[in-house]
Short mmCIF file of C-alpha atoms and ligand atoms in Angstrom, two decimals:
data_model
loop_
_atom_site.label_atom_id
_atom_site.label_comp_id
_atom_site.label_asym_id
_atom_site.label_seq_id
_atom_site.Cartn_x
_atom_site.Cartn_y
_atom_site.Cartn_z
CA MET A 1 109.98 97.57 98.16
CA GLU A 2 106.46 98.34 96.90
CA PHE A 3 104.03 99.24 99.65
CA ASP A 4 100.52 97.80 99.54
CA PHE A 5 97.58 97.97 101.93
CA GLU A 6 98.75 95.06 104.07
CA ASN A 7 102.29 96.22 104.71
CA ILE A 8 101.32 99.85 105.30
CA LYS A 9 98.75 98.66 107.83
CA LYS A 10 101.45 96.60 109.51
CA LEU A 11 103.65 99.70 109.85
CA LEU A 12 100.81 101.68 111.39
CA SER A 13 100.09 98.86 113.84
CA ILE A 14 103.61 98.69 115.27
CA GLN A 15 103.67 99.00 119.09
CA SER A 16 106.99 97.73 120.44
CA LYS A 17 109.89 100.11 121.11
CA GLU A 18 112.26 98.04 118.97
CA GLU A 19 109.98 98.05 115.96
CA LEU A 20 109.29 101.78 116.36
CA ASN A 21 113.02 102.46 116.39
CA GLU A 22 113.41 100.37 113.29
CA LEU A 23 110.59 102.22 111.54
CA ARG A 24 112.11 105.59 112.47
CA ASN A 25 115.52 104.52 111.16
CA LEU A 26 114.09 103.20 107.91
CA SER A 27 112.16 106.38 107.29
CA TYR A 28 115.09 108.59 108.27
CA ASN A 29 117.31 106.77 105.78
CA LYS A 30 114.71 107.32 103.08
CA LEU A 31 114.62 111.01 103.98
CA THR A 32 118.38 111.46 103.72
CA GLU A 33 118.55 109.44 100.52
CA PHE A 34 115.77 111.30 98.70
CA VAL A 35 115.51 114.83 100.11
CA GLY A 36 118.51 115.31 102.43
CA GLU A 37 118.71 116.41 106.04
CA CYS A 38 117.77 120.07 105.58
CA VAL A 39 114.83 121.43 107.52
CA TYR A 40 112.93 124.25 105.82
CA LEU A 41 111.07 126.85 107.85
CA ARG A 42 107.88 128.49 106.57
CA GLY A 43 106.66 131.54 108.45
CA LEU A 44 102.97 130.92 109.15
CA ILE A 45 100.69 133.96 108.92
CA GLU A 46 97.13 133.25 110.12
CA PHE A 47 95.72 136.35 108.50
CA SER A 48 92.00 135.91 109.19
CA ASN A 49 89.64 133.70 111.18
CA TYR A 50 86.52 134.64 109.20
CA CYS A 51 85.12 131.40 107.81
CA SER A 52 82.05 130.57 105.76
CA ASN A 53 82.43 126.83 106.44
CA ASP A 54 81.26 124.84 109.40
CA CYS A 55 83.63 121.88 109.73
CA TYR A 56 82.31 120.20 112.89
CA TYR A 57 85.79 119.73 114.41
CA CYS A 58 87.23 123.19 113.87
CA GLY A 59 87.41 125.96 116.46
CA ILE A 60 87.05 128.78 113.90
CA ARG A 61 84.01 127.25 112.13
CA LYS A 62 81.27 129.70 111.19
CA GLY A 63 78.91 128.34 113.86
CA ASN A 64 81.25 129.25 116.71
CA THR A 65 79.65 132.51 117.76
CA THR A 66 81.83 132.89 120.87
CA LEU A 67 84.72 133.93 118.68
CA GLU A 68 85.71 137.50 117.85
CA ARG A 69 86.62 137.59 114.17
CA TYR A 70 89.66 139.43 112.80
CA TYR A 71 91.35 140.34 109.58
CA LEU A 72 94.97 141.45 109.32
CA THR A 73 95.48 144.65 107.37
CA ARG A 74 97.65 144.76 104.27
CA GLU A 75 100.39 146.50 106.32
CA GLU A 76 100.24 143.88 109.06
CA ILE A 77 100.65 141.06 106.54
CA LEU A 78 103.54 142.85 104.84
CA ASP A 79 105.19 143.36 108.24
CA CYS A 80 104.92 139.61 108.90
CA ALA A 81 106.47 138.90 105.51
CA LYS A 82 109.34 141.25 106.36
CA ILE A 83 109.92 139.38 109.63
CA ALA A 84 110.09 136.09 107.72
CA LEU A 85 112.57 137.66 105.33
CA GLU A 86 114.78 139.01 108.12
CA LEU A 87 114.83 135.63 109.83
CA GLY A 88 115.95 133.97 106.62
CA TYR A 89 112.77 131.94 106.15
CA GLY A 90 112.68 131.41 102.40
CA SER A 91 108.90 130.98 102.39
CA ILE A 92 105.69 131.98 104.11
CA VAL A 93 102.32 130.30 104.45
CA LEU A 94 99.21 132.47 104.28
CA GLN A 95 96.40 130.67 106.08
CA SER A 96 92.84 131.68 106.97
CA GLY A 97 89.27 130.51 107.23
CA GLU A 98 87.38 130.23 103.99
CA ASN A 99 86.16 133.43 102.37
CA ASN A 100 85.77 133.34 98.64
CA SER A 101 84.19 136.77 98.15
CA GLU A 102 85.58 138.71 95.21
CA LYS A 103 86.76 141.44 97.56
CA ASN A 104 88.77 138.96 99.62
CA ILE A 105 90.34 137.23 96.63
CA ASN A 106 91.35 140.60 95.16
CA PHE A 107 92.83 141.61 98.50
CA ILE A 108 94.89 138.41 98.82
CA SER A 109 96.00 138.63 95.23
CA GLU A 110 97.24 142.21 95.70
CA VAL A 111 99.01 141.33 98.94
CA ILE A 112 100.76 138.38 97.26
CA SER A 113 102.01 140.62 94.45
CA GLU A 114 103.27 143.18 96.97
CA ILE A 115 105.05 140.55 99.06
CA LYS A 116 106.74 139.31 95.90
CA GLU A 117 107.85 142.84 95.02
CA ILE A 118 109.32 143.72 98.41
CA SER A 119 111.03 140.37 98.98
CA LYS A 120 113.22 140.07 95.90
CA SER A 121 116.92 140.21 96.72
CA GLU A 122 120.22 138.70 95.70
CA LEU A 123 119.61 135.91 98.19
CA LEU A 124 116.06 135.33 96.98
CA PRO A 125 115.89 136.52 93.34
CA ASN A 126 112.28 135.35 93.04
CA GLY A 127 111.23 136.74 96.39
CA LEU A 128 109.67 134.77 99.24
CA GLY A 129 108.06 131.45 98.36
CA ILE A 130 104.33 131.72 99.04
CA THR A 131 102.08 128.85 100.12
CA LEU A 132 98.35 129.35 100.45
CA SER A 133 96.04 127.48 102.80
CA ILE A 134 92.69 129.18 102.39
CA GLY A 135 90.34 126.34 101.48
CA GLU A 136 88.08 125.53 98.53
CA LEU A 137 87.94 128.16 95.78
CA SER A 138 86.87 128.28 92.14
CA TYR A 139 89.32 127.35 89.37
CA GLN A 140 89.47 131.01 88.31
CA ASN A 141 90.34 132.18 91.81
CA TYR A 142 93.04 129.55 92.27
CA GLU A 143 94.45 130.63 88.93
CA LYS A 144 94.33 134.32 89.81
CA LEU A 145 96.27 133.72 93.03
CA TYR A 146 98.80 131.53 91.21
CA LYS A 147 99.38 134.26 88.65
CA ALA A 148 99.80 136.76 91.48
CA GLY A 149 102.76 134.69 92.73
CA ALA A 150 101.58 131.93 95.08
CA HIS A 151 103.09 128.64 94.03
CA ARG A 152 102.16 126.09 96.68
CA TYR A 153 98.77 125.21 98.12
CA LEU A 154 97.73 123.15 101.12
CA LEU A 155 94.26 121.65 101.11
CA ARG A 156 93.77 118.71 103.40
CA ILE A 157 91.36 115.98 102.42
CA GLU A 158 90.96 115.47 106.22
CA THR A 159 90.12 111.77 105.64
CA SER A 160 90.13 109.73 102.46
CA ASN A 161 87.07 107.81 103.68
CA PRO A 162 84.05 109.56 102.08
CA THR A 163 81.64 108.19 104.73
CA LEU A 164 83.78 109.54 107.57
CA PHE A 165 84.23 112.84 105.67
CA LYS A 166 80.42 113.17 105.63
CA LYS A 167 80.21 112.65 109.37
CA ILE A 168 82.56 115.52 110.18
CA HIS A 169 81.24 118.06 107.68
CA PRO A 170 77.87 119.65 106.88
CA VAL A 171 76.09 118.29 103.77
CA LYS A 172 77.11 121.20 101.59
CA GLN A 173 80.81 120.51 102.09
CA THR A 174 81.49 117.44 100.01
CA PHE A 175 84.35 115.01 99.55
CA GLU A 176 83.93 115.27 95.78
CA ARG A 177 84.38 119.03 95.87
CA ARG A 178 87.65 118.68 97.83
CA LEU A 179 88.93 116.23 95.23
CA GLU A 180 87.90 118.55 92.44
CA CYS A 181 89.81 121.41 94.10
CA LEU A 182 92.94 119.25 94.46
CA ASN A 183 92.70 118.49 90.75
CA TYR A 184 92.30 122.18 89.87
CA LEU A 185 95.37 123.06 91.90
CA ARG A 186 97.48 120.44 90.18
CA GLU A 187 96.21 121.44 86.75
CA ILE A 188 97.06 125.10 87.34
CA GLY A 189 100.62 124.20 88.33
CA TYR A 190 100.73 124.60 92.10
CA GLN A 191 102.84 122.33 94.26
CA VAL A 192 99.98 120.51 95.87
CA GLY A 193 99.80 119.56 99.53
CA THR A 194 97.15 117.60 101.32
CA GLY A 195 96.80 115.73 104.58
CA VAL A 196 94.51 114.22 107.16
CA MET A 197 93.66 114.44 110.83
CA ILE A 198 94.71 111.42 112.83
CA GLY A 199 92.36 110.11 115.50
CA ILE A 200 89.04 111.47 114.23
CA PRO A 201 86.21 109.70 116.14
CA GLU A 202 85.35 106.40 114.39
CA GLN A 203 88.46 106.53 112.18
CA THR A 204 90.16 103.12 111.90
CA ILE A 205 93.67 101.91 111.08
CA ASP A 206 92.25 100.76 107.75
CA ASP A 207 91.14 104.36 107.06
CA LEU A 208 94.61 105.68 107.84
CA THR A 209 96.20 103.01 105.66
CA ASN A 210 93.94 104.13 102.84
CA ASP A 211 94.94 107.74 103.54
CA ILE A 212 98.56 106.85 102.74
CA LEU A 213 97.45 105.08 99.57
CA PHE A 214 95.36 108.14 98.70
CA PHE A 215 98.43 110.41 98.95
CA LYS A 216 100.25 108.06 96.61
CA GLU A 217 97.40 107.81 94.15
CA GLN A 218 96.97 111.60 94.10
CA ASP A 219 100.74 111.90 93.60
CA VAL A 220 100.86 114.88 96.00
CA ASP A 221 103.98 117.00 96.49
CA MET A 222 103.54 117.87 100.15
CA ILE A 223 101.83 116.48 103.21
CA GLY A 224 100.75 118.19 106.40
CA MET A 225 98.99 115.99 108.90
CA GLY A 226 98.67 115.74 112.62
CA PRO A 227 96.66 114.44 115.53
CA PHE A 228 93.01 115.35 115.87
CA ILE A 229 92.65 117.52 118.97
CA PRO A 230 89.17 118.44 120.25
CA HIS A 231 87.99 122.04 120.58
CA LYS A 232 85.74 123.05 123.46
CA ASP A 233 83.19 124.82 121.26
CA THR A 234 82.58 121.87 118.94
CA ILE A 235 80.53 118.68 119.15
CA TYR A 236 83.75 116.86 120.08
CA CYS A 237 84.22 118.74 123.37
CA ASP A 238 83.83 115.50 125.39
CA TYR A 239 86.26 113.53 123.18
CA TYR A 240 88.80 112.83 125.93
CA ILE A 241 86.06 111.71 128.33
CA LYS A 242 85.00 109.13 125.76
CA LYS A 243 88.58 108.28 124.75
CA PRO A 244 90.85 108.89 127.75
CA THR A 245 93.97 107.43 126.11
CA ALA A 246 93.47 109.26 122.81
CA LEU A 247 96.12 111.95 123.29
CA GLN A 248 99.13 109.65 123.44
CA LYS A 249 97.64 107.20 120.95
CA ASN A 250 97.01 109.87 118.32
CA TYR A 251 100.44 111.33 118.88
CA LEU A 252 102.23 108.04 118.26
CA LEU A 253 99.96 107.22 115.37
CA SER A 254 100.80 110.59 113.79
CA LEU A 255 104.52 109.81 113.98
CA LYS A 256 103.91 106.42 112.34
CA MET A 257 101.86 108.12 109.63
CA ILE A 258 104.76 110.50 108.90
CA ALA A 259 107.16 107.56 108.65
CA ALA A 260 104.78 105.61 106.40
CA ALA A 261 104.25 108.63 104.14
CA ARG A 262 108.02 109.11 103.83
CA LEU A 263 108.60 105.43 103.01
CA VAL A 264 105.85 105.34 100.42
CA MET A 265 106.27 108.79 98.83
CA LYS A 266 110.04 109.23 99.27
CA ASP A 267 110.82 112.67 97.77
CA ILE A 268 107.89 114.79 98.97
CA ASN A 269 107.96 117.52 101.63
CA ILE A 270 106.36 116.54 104.92
CA ALA A 271 105.57 119.00 107.71
CA SER A 272 106.12 118.30 111.37
CA THR A 273 102.94 120.09 112.44
CA THR A 274 101.90 122.39 115.27
CA ALA A 275 99.29 119.83 116.39
CA LEU A 276 102.14 117.38 117.19
CA GLU A 277 103.92 120.11 119.12
CA THR A 278 100.67 120.82 120.99
CA ILE A 279 100.53 117.30 122.40
CA HIS A 280 104.21 116.89 123.22
CA PRO A 281 106.91 119.50 124.03
CA SER A 282 109.31 117.84 121.58
CA GLY A 283 106.63 117.07 119.01
CA TRP A 284 108.42 119.00 116.26
CA GLU A 285 111.67 117.11 116.79
CA GLU A 286 109.93 113.74 116.86
CA GLY A 287 108.11 114.53 113.62
CA LEU A 288 111.47 115.41 112.03
CA LYS A 289 113.05 112.22 113.33
CA TYR A 290 110.26 110.15 111.81
CA GLY A 291 110.85 111.65 108.37
CA ALA A 292 109.44 115.21 108.21
CA ASN A 293 111.52 118.06 106.73
CA VAL A 294 109.40 121.21 107.14
CA ILE A 295 108.35 123.28 110.16
CA MET A 296 105.96 126.21 110.10
CA PRO A 297 106.77 128.63 112.94
CA ASN A 298 103.88 130.95 113.68
CA ILE A 299 104.70 134.61 112.94
CA THR A 300 101.14 135.97 113.26
CA PRO A 301 101.01 139.13 115.46
CA PHE A 302 100.45 138.03 119.10
CA LYS A 303 97.16 139.82 119.61
CA TYR A 304 95.43 137.59 117.05
CA ARG A 305 96.79 134.20 118.04
CA LYS A 306 94.18 133.42 120.72
CA LYS A 307 91.51 133.98 118.08
CA TYR A 308 92.93 131.33 115.77
CA GLN A 309 92.41 128.31 117.99
CA LEU A 310 91.60 125.52 115.53
CA TYR A 311 91.76 123.14 118.52
CA ASP A 312 92.23 123.47 122.28
CA ASN A 313 95.65 124.43 123.65
CA LYS A 314 97.06 125.42 120.26
CA PRO A 315 100.24 127.26 121.31
CA CYS A 316 100.01 131.04 121.28
CA SER A 317 103.28 131.91 122.94
CA ASP A 318 104.35 135.52 123.18
CA ILE A 319 108.06 135.11 122.54
CA SER A 320 109.31 137.27 119.70
CA PRO A 321 109.81 135.67 116.26
CA SER A 322 113.58 136.08 116.52
CA GLU A 323 113.67 134.40 119.97
CA GLN A 324 111.42 131.70 118.59
CA ASN A 325 113.81 131.28 115.68
CA SER A 326 116.82 130.85 117.99
CA LEU A 327 114.93 128.27 120.03
CA ILE A 328 113.88 126.31 116.96
CA LYS A 329 117.42 126.48 115.62
CA SER A 330 118.92 125.02 118.77
CA ARG A 331 116.22 122.35 119.01
CA ILE A 332 116.83 121.28 115.42
CA GLU A 333 120.60 121.30 115.81
CA ALA A 334 120.28 119.27 119.02
CA ILE A 335 118.86 116.39 116.98
CA GLY A 336 121.67 116.61 114.42
CA ARG A 337 119.74 118.39 111.69
CA LYS A 338 120.30 121.80 110.16
CA ILE A 339 118.03 124.54 108.93
CA CYS A 340 118.46 125.65 105.34
CA TYR A 341 117.80 129.38 105.43
CA ASN A 342 116.99 131.66 102.48
CA GLU A 343 115.83 128.84 100.23
CA TRP A 344 112.36 128.00 99.01
CA GLY A 345 112.90 124.33 99.78
CA ASP A 346 110.51 123.20 97.09
CA SER A 347 109.18 119.68 97.01
CA LYS A 348 111.63 117.58 95.00
CA HIS A 349 108.70 115.44 93.98
CA TYR A 350 107.11 118.40 92.21
CA TRP A 351 110.13 118.90 89.96
CA GLN A 352 110.32 115.17 89.21
CA ARG A 353 106.63 115.23 88.34
CA LYS A 354 107.16 118.25 86.06
CA GLU A 355 110.10 116.62 84.30
CA LYS A 356 108.08 113.46 83.69
CA ASN A 357 105.28 115.54 82.15
CA ILE A 358 107.68 117.36 79.84
CA LEU A 359 109.05 114.02 78.64
CA ILE A 360 105.56 112.59 78.12
CA ASN A 361 104.46 115.69 76.16
CA LYS A 362 107.55 115.46 73.95
CA ASP A 363 106.78 111.84 72.94
N1 SAH B 401 90.43 127.02 106.05
C1 SAH B 401 91.60 126.40 105.54
C2 SAH B 401 92.77 126.39 106.49
C3 SAH B 401 92.54 126.43 107.98
S1 SAH B 401 92.21 124.95 108.78
C4 SAH B 401 91.28 125.00 105.08
O1 SAH B 401 90.19 124.51 105.36
O2 SAH B 401 92.09 124.39 104.40
C5 SAH B 401 93.72 124.06 108.60
C6 SAH B 401 93.66 122.64 109.07
O3 SAH B 401 93.53 122.58 110.49
C7 SAH B 401 92.48 121.82 108.59
O4 SAH B 401 92.68 121.34 107.30
C8 SAH B 401 92.39 120.71 109.64
O5 SAH B 401 93.00 119.51 109.19
C9 SAH B 401 93.16 121.27 110.83
N2 SAH B 401 92.27 121.24 112.02
C10 SAH B 401 91.11 121.91 112.18
N3 SAH B 401 90.53 121.55 113.35
C11 SAH B 401 91.35 120.62 113.92
C12 SAH B 401 91.28 119.85 115.12
N4 SAH B 401 90.25 119.97 115.95
N5 SAH B 401 92.30 119.00 115.39
C13 SAH B 401 93.36 118.89 114.54
N6 SAH B 401 93.45 119.57 113.39
C14 SAH B 401 92.46 120.43 113.07
#
């Protein structure tokens, strides 16, 4: 079945329990058919909250002067990588606010190379898989980090509606620039991930439908998306007063978005995100049931977690990474899925895309 605007919108508008069950089953079947039941874990390292951007919705935006800023040292990042390795996570995600100074890019590049060096083993001959999520950079910087060893990149478009994008960002942060960056990343050879926030003020079901079509049109390899959650130090601090039912609504809508993305894009990787888990104690499981296949457990040192609050109530638990791993394992097994340890768990779509390109270039 080919999905167009009308039938994607229909999926996102489903309300009844029966239809939701049907949607979940359909999407789950697509998942098992195209990518299998494995769940891949990526150890998330939030290595700095310094940010030169001022996204109106984000708790670590530059304008939030109440926040103490931090930067993990090289040793601290390497220690996190070692934890990921010991726990059998085949990959890590390095995330931070935006800082495209030469000094910072050189630092990240050196850290990536070192992580690659220390993580090569018989189990992982190419070392840990490294995903970056550090915002908009120049072509040269993306390329430098790719050459250093990063091979996936997450850059959310936040919304595919340019007018809405303008409303939630300062003038100097443009929709066109985001698109350009996504193109750079693809051109360089990264596995490219994008995503949106679900429930942004004034966002409509039509916008979300177009978001799914945008993912398809951009032919992305990975998607990370989740509910919009207000942050107290942003202009959206009174969001729940204006929209008292938003929490549950955005949660359910996020699950439907995951299912729709799986049905339309089939063989991509989709994350069951922390924002889902923030709204509901079994948010991760529900995301997986609706078609997601990746989870990103936070392995940032505890003392920094409170300083990386992108939105209110973002979990900053103080259980150790290995306890967290056992918990996640039992939660995932309880829903009949299994974790595939010590694998990169690349997006199948990426390899299909590559193969297609090789064939086209041969012709
Ligand atoms: N600076 C990097 C990565 C950090 S922000 C970047 O811009 O890509 C990572 C993601 O957190 C953002 O893309 C955004 O979608 C999400 N986020 C930020 N504030 C949020 C909020 N209030 N509610 C839900 N998600 C939010």
